[in-house]
C-alpha positions as a Python dict, from the first residue, in 0.01 Angstrom:
ca = {
    (1, 'X'): (0, 0, 0),
    (2, 'X'): (205, -306, 85),
    (3, 'X'): (506, -301, 311),
    (4, 'X'): (838, -317, 126),
    (5, 'X'): (1176, -415, 270),
    (6, 'X'): (1485, -250, 122),
    (7, 'X'): (1847, -334, 188),
    (8, 'X'): (2099, -59, 115),
    (9, 'X'): (2449, -185, 48),
    (10, 'X'): (2753, 37, 35),
    (11, 'X'): (2981, -65, -250),
    (12, 'X'): (3309, -243, -183),
    (13, 'X'): (3636, -55, -153),
    (14, 'X'): (3711, 145, -468),
    (15, 'X'): (4036, 103, -660),
    (16, 'X'): (4106, 476, -625),
    (17, 'X'): (3961, 773, -442),
    (18, 'X'): (3672, 977, -571),
    (19, 'X'): (3895, 1283, -589),
    (20, 'X'): (4135, 1096, -824),
    (21, 'X'): (3887, 908, -1045),
    (22, 'X'): (3520, 1001, -1093),
    (23, 'X'): (3420, 638, -1155),
    (24, 'X'): (3668, 380, -1024),
    (25, 'X'): (3594, 11, -1014),
    (26, 'X'): (3667, -209, -714),
    (27, 'X'): (4007, -276, -560),
    (28, 'X'): (4106, -637, -488),
    (29, 'X'): (3975, -592, -133),
    (30, 'X'): (3653, -446, -280),
    (31, 'X'): (3609, -757, -496),
    (32, 'X'): (3644, -973, -183),
    (33, 'X'): (3388, -751, -8),
    (34, 'X'): (3147, -799, -302),
    (35, 'X'): (3180, -1177, -259),
    (36, 'X'): (3112, -1138, 116),
    (37, 'X'): (2802, -931, 36),
    (38, 'X'): (2676, -1214, -186),
    (39, 'X'): (2723, -1459, 100),
    (40, 'X'): (2549, -1222, 345),
    (41, 'X'): (2251, -1202, 110),
    (42, 'X'): (2204, -1578, 65),
    (43, 'X'): (1906, -1588, 303),
    (44, 'X'): (1722, -1336, 83),
    (45, 'X'): (1747, -1542, -239),
    (46, 'X'): (1401, -1696, -204),
    (47, 'X'): (1231, -1373, -96),
    (48, 'X'): (1204, -1223, -444),
    (49, 'X'): (1422, -916, -397),
    (50, 'X'): (1500, -710, -705),
    (51, 'X'): (1858, -590, -746),
    (52, 'X'): (1912, -219, -813),
    (53, 'X'): (2243, -38, -852),
    (54, 'X'): (2385, 306, -889),
    (55, 'X'): (2533, 346, -1239),
    (56, 'X'): (2883, 383, -1089),
    (57, 'X'): (3128, 97, -1160),
    (58, 'X'): (3206, 25, -795),
    (59, 'X'): (2837, -23, -711),
    (60, 'X'): (2770, -239, -1019),
    (61, 'X'): (3081, -449, -951),
    (62, 'X'): (2963, -500, -592),
    (63, 'X'): (2624, -619, -720),
    (64, 'X'): (2761, -855, -986),
    (65, 'X'): (2847, -1160, -768),
    (66, 'X'): (2494, -1155, -621),
    (67, 'X'): (2340, -1102, -965),
    (68, 'X'): (2531, -1397, -1111),
    (69, 'X'): (2454, -1621, -813),
    (70, 'X'): (2083, -1535, -819),
    (71, 'X'): (2064, -1529, -1201),
    (72, 'X'): (1895, -1194, -1156),
    (73, 'X'): (1926, -876, -1360),
    (74, 'X'): (2070, -561, -1203),
    (75, 'X'): (1845, -261, -1266),
    (76, 'X'): (2050, 57, -1295),
    (77, 'X'): (1895, 363, -1132),
    (78, 'X'): (2081, 693, -1121),
    (79, 'X'): (1865, 813, -831),
    (80, 'X'): (2099, 606, -613),
    (81, 'X'): (2420, 751, -756),
    (82, 'X'): (2665, 947, -546),
    (83, 'X'): (2627, 1308, -442),
    (84, 'X'): (2633, 1534, -751),
    (85, 'X'): (2972, 1700, -792),
    (86, 'X'): (3025, 1720, -1168),
    (87, 'X'): (3089, 2095, -1148),
    (88, 'X'): (3357, 2052, -877),
    (89, 'X'): (3718, 2019, -993),
    (90, 'X'): (3860, 1674, -909),
    (91, 'X'): (4135, 1822, -688),
    (92, 'X'): (3872, 1996, -473),
    (93, 'X'): (3616, 1712, -450),
    (94, 'X'): (3723, 1569, -115),
    (95, 'X'): (3735, 1915, 45),
    (96, 'X'): (3394, 1996, -107),
    (97, 'X'): (3246, 1664, 11),
    (98, 'X'): (3363, 1725, 368),
    (99, 'X'): (3194, 2065, 366),
    (100, 'X'): (2869, 1915, 228),
    (101, 'X'): (2867, 1634, 487),
    (102, 'X'): (2862, 1881, 775),
    (103, 'X'): (2632, 2141, 623),
    (104, 'X'): (2281, 2201, 753),
    (105, 'X'): (2040, 2037, 508),
    (106, 'X'): (1851, 2365, 463),
    (107, 'X'): (2175, 2533, 346),
    (108, 'X'): (2275, 2271, 87),
    (109, 'X'): (2315, 2378, -277),
    (110, 'X'): (1998, 2324, -483),
    (111, 'X'): (2139, 2033, -686),
    (112, 'X'): (2230, 1848, -366),
    (113, 'X'): (1885, 1918, -214),
    (114, 'X'): (1723, 1783, -532),
    (115, 'X'): (1948, 1475, -525),
    (116, 'X'): (1850, 1412, -162),
    (117, 'X'): (1478, 1456, -234),
    (118, 'X'): (1496, 1226, -535),
    (119, 'X'): (1650, 946, -328),
    (120, 'X'): (1372, 966, -68),
    (121, 'X'): (1096, 995, -330),
    (122, 'X'): (1233, 696, -520),
    (123, 'X'): (1247, 483, -203),
    (124, 'X'): (893, 577, -102),
    (125, 'X'): (769, 468, -447),
    (126, 'X'): (949, 132, -471),
    (127, 'X'): (681, -136, -504),
    (128, 'X'): (875, -454, -428),
    (129, 'X'): (1145, -579, -191),
    (130, 'X'): (1476, -445, -319),
    (131, 'X'): (1849, -458, -261),
    (132, 'X'): (2017, -132, -362),
    (133, 'X'): (2393, -116, -421),
    (134, 'X'): (2494, 241, -360),
    (135, 'X'): (2724, 489, -188),
    (136, 'X'): (2830, 629, 149),
    (137, 'X'): (2637, 955, 111),
    (138, 'X'): (2321, 792, -29),
    (139, 'X'): (2299, 572, 279),
    (140, 'X'): (2361, 880, 494),
    (141, 'X'): (2074, 1059, 320),
    (142, 'X'): (1836, 772, 399),
    (143, 'X'): (1942, 717, 761),
    (144, 'X'): (1954, 1093, 822),
    (145, 'X'): (1604, 1134, 679),
    (146, 'X'): (1469, 856, 901),
    (147, 'X'): (1635, 1005, 1210),
    (148, 'X'): (1546, 1362, 1111),
    (149, 'X'): (1916, 1447, 1133),
    (150, 'X'): (1992, 1816, 1055),
    (151, 'X'): (2308, 1752, 845),
    (152, 'X'): (2389, 1503, 566),
    (153, 'X'): (2642, 1298, 766),
    (154, 'X'): (2463, 1076, 1015),
    (155, 'X'): (2670, 754, 1006),
    (156, 'X'): (2982, 592, 860),
    (157, 'X'): (2862, 288, 662),
    (158, 'X'): (3147, 47, 606),
    (159, 'X'): (3226, -92, 261),
    (160, 'X'): (2990, -382, 194),
    (161, 'X'): (2764, -298, 490),
    (162, 'X'): (2391, -380, 478),
    (163, 'X'): (2141, -127, 613),
    (164, 'X'): (1781, -252, 623),
    (165, 'X'): (1483, -20, 597),
    (166, 'X'): (1110, -63, 557),
    (167, 'X'): (871, 146, 348),
    (168, 'X'): (506, 134, 451),
    (169, 'X'): (227, 378, 367),
    (170, 'X'): (473, 637, 237),
    (171, 'X'): (691, 626, 549),
    (172, 'X'): (1048, 499, 572),
    (173, 'X'): (1168, 335, 891),
    (174, 'X'): (1494, 178, 998),
    (175, 'X'): (1503, -196, 1067),
    (176, 'X'): (1877, -245, 1114),
    (177, 'X'): (2172, -13, 1079),
    (178, 'X'): (2462, -143, 871),
    (179, 'X'): (2809, -194, 1012),
    (180, 'X'): (2990, 132, 1063),
    (181, 'X'): (3357, 204, 1046),
    (182, 'X'): (3542, 530, 1046),
    (183, 'X'): (3709, 457, 713),
    (184, 'X'): (3870, 679, 458),
    (185, 'X'): (3577, 812, 256),
    (186, 'X'): (3624, 722, -109),
    (187, 'X'): (3253, 734, -195),
}
């Protein structure tokens, strides 16, 4: 199997918090961050990277400037969507998320374990170089898996950060960690 390079990008700043809106678009700052992402990806234009996005508005809106610049389609893949919380009341989502972030992976609810496994399985089976526009916790799943971290939270990827990984012979390895910042989590 060929070696595949994957760049995970955390979406730009959302217009509202996850606890207030289940699917916000980007804030004005987030739109500027999406433009900065496009500029940061210019060197990859000629390397035939496919663009993949979570189905969430903030991820798609972060991918759009790159998609337009590259004249490349964005493939939507719900495997890279945020942590599943549809059964959690909006008022409790942030509290719930904080408890999930610090929970031992073995103790996670089944739907969260399945979500985590699906992300890893999907990455292992990607056949071409890809740029994936996604979320705080998705990037944590990947980096945590690579580092064999015992809880979901393993880093604080900043909005618009680029984390590079490599998939080779069914193994995922870290090339470069994205910029981290201890920001307000609005996944």
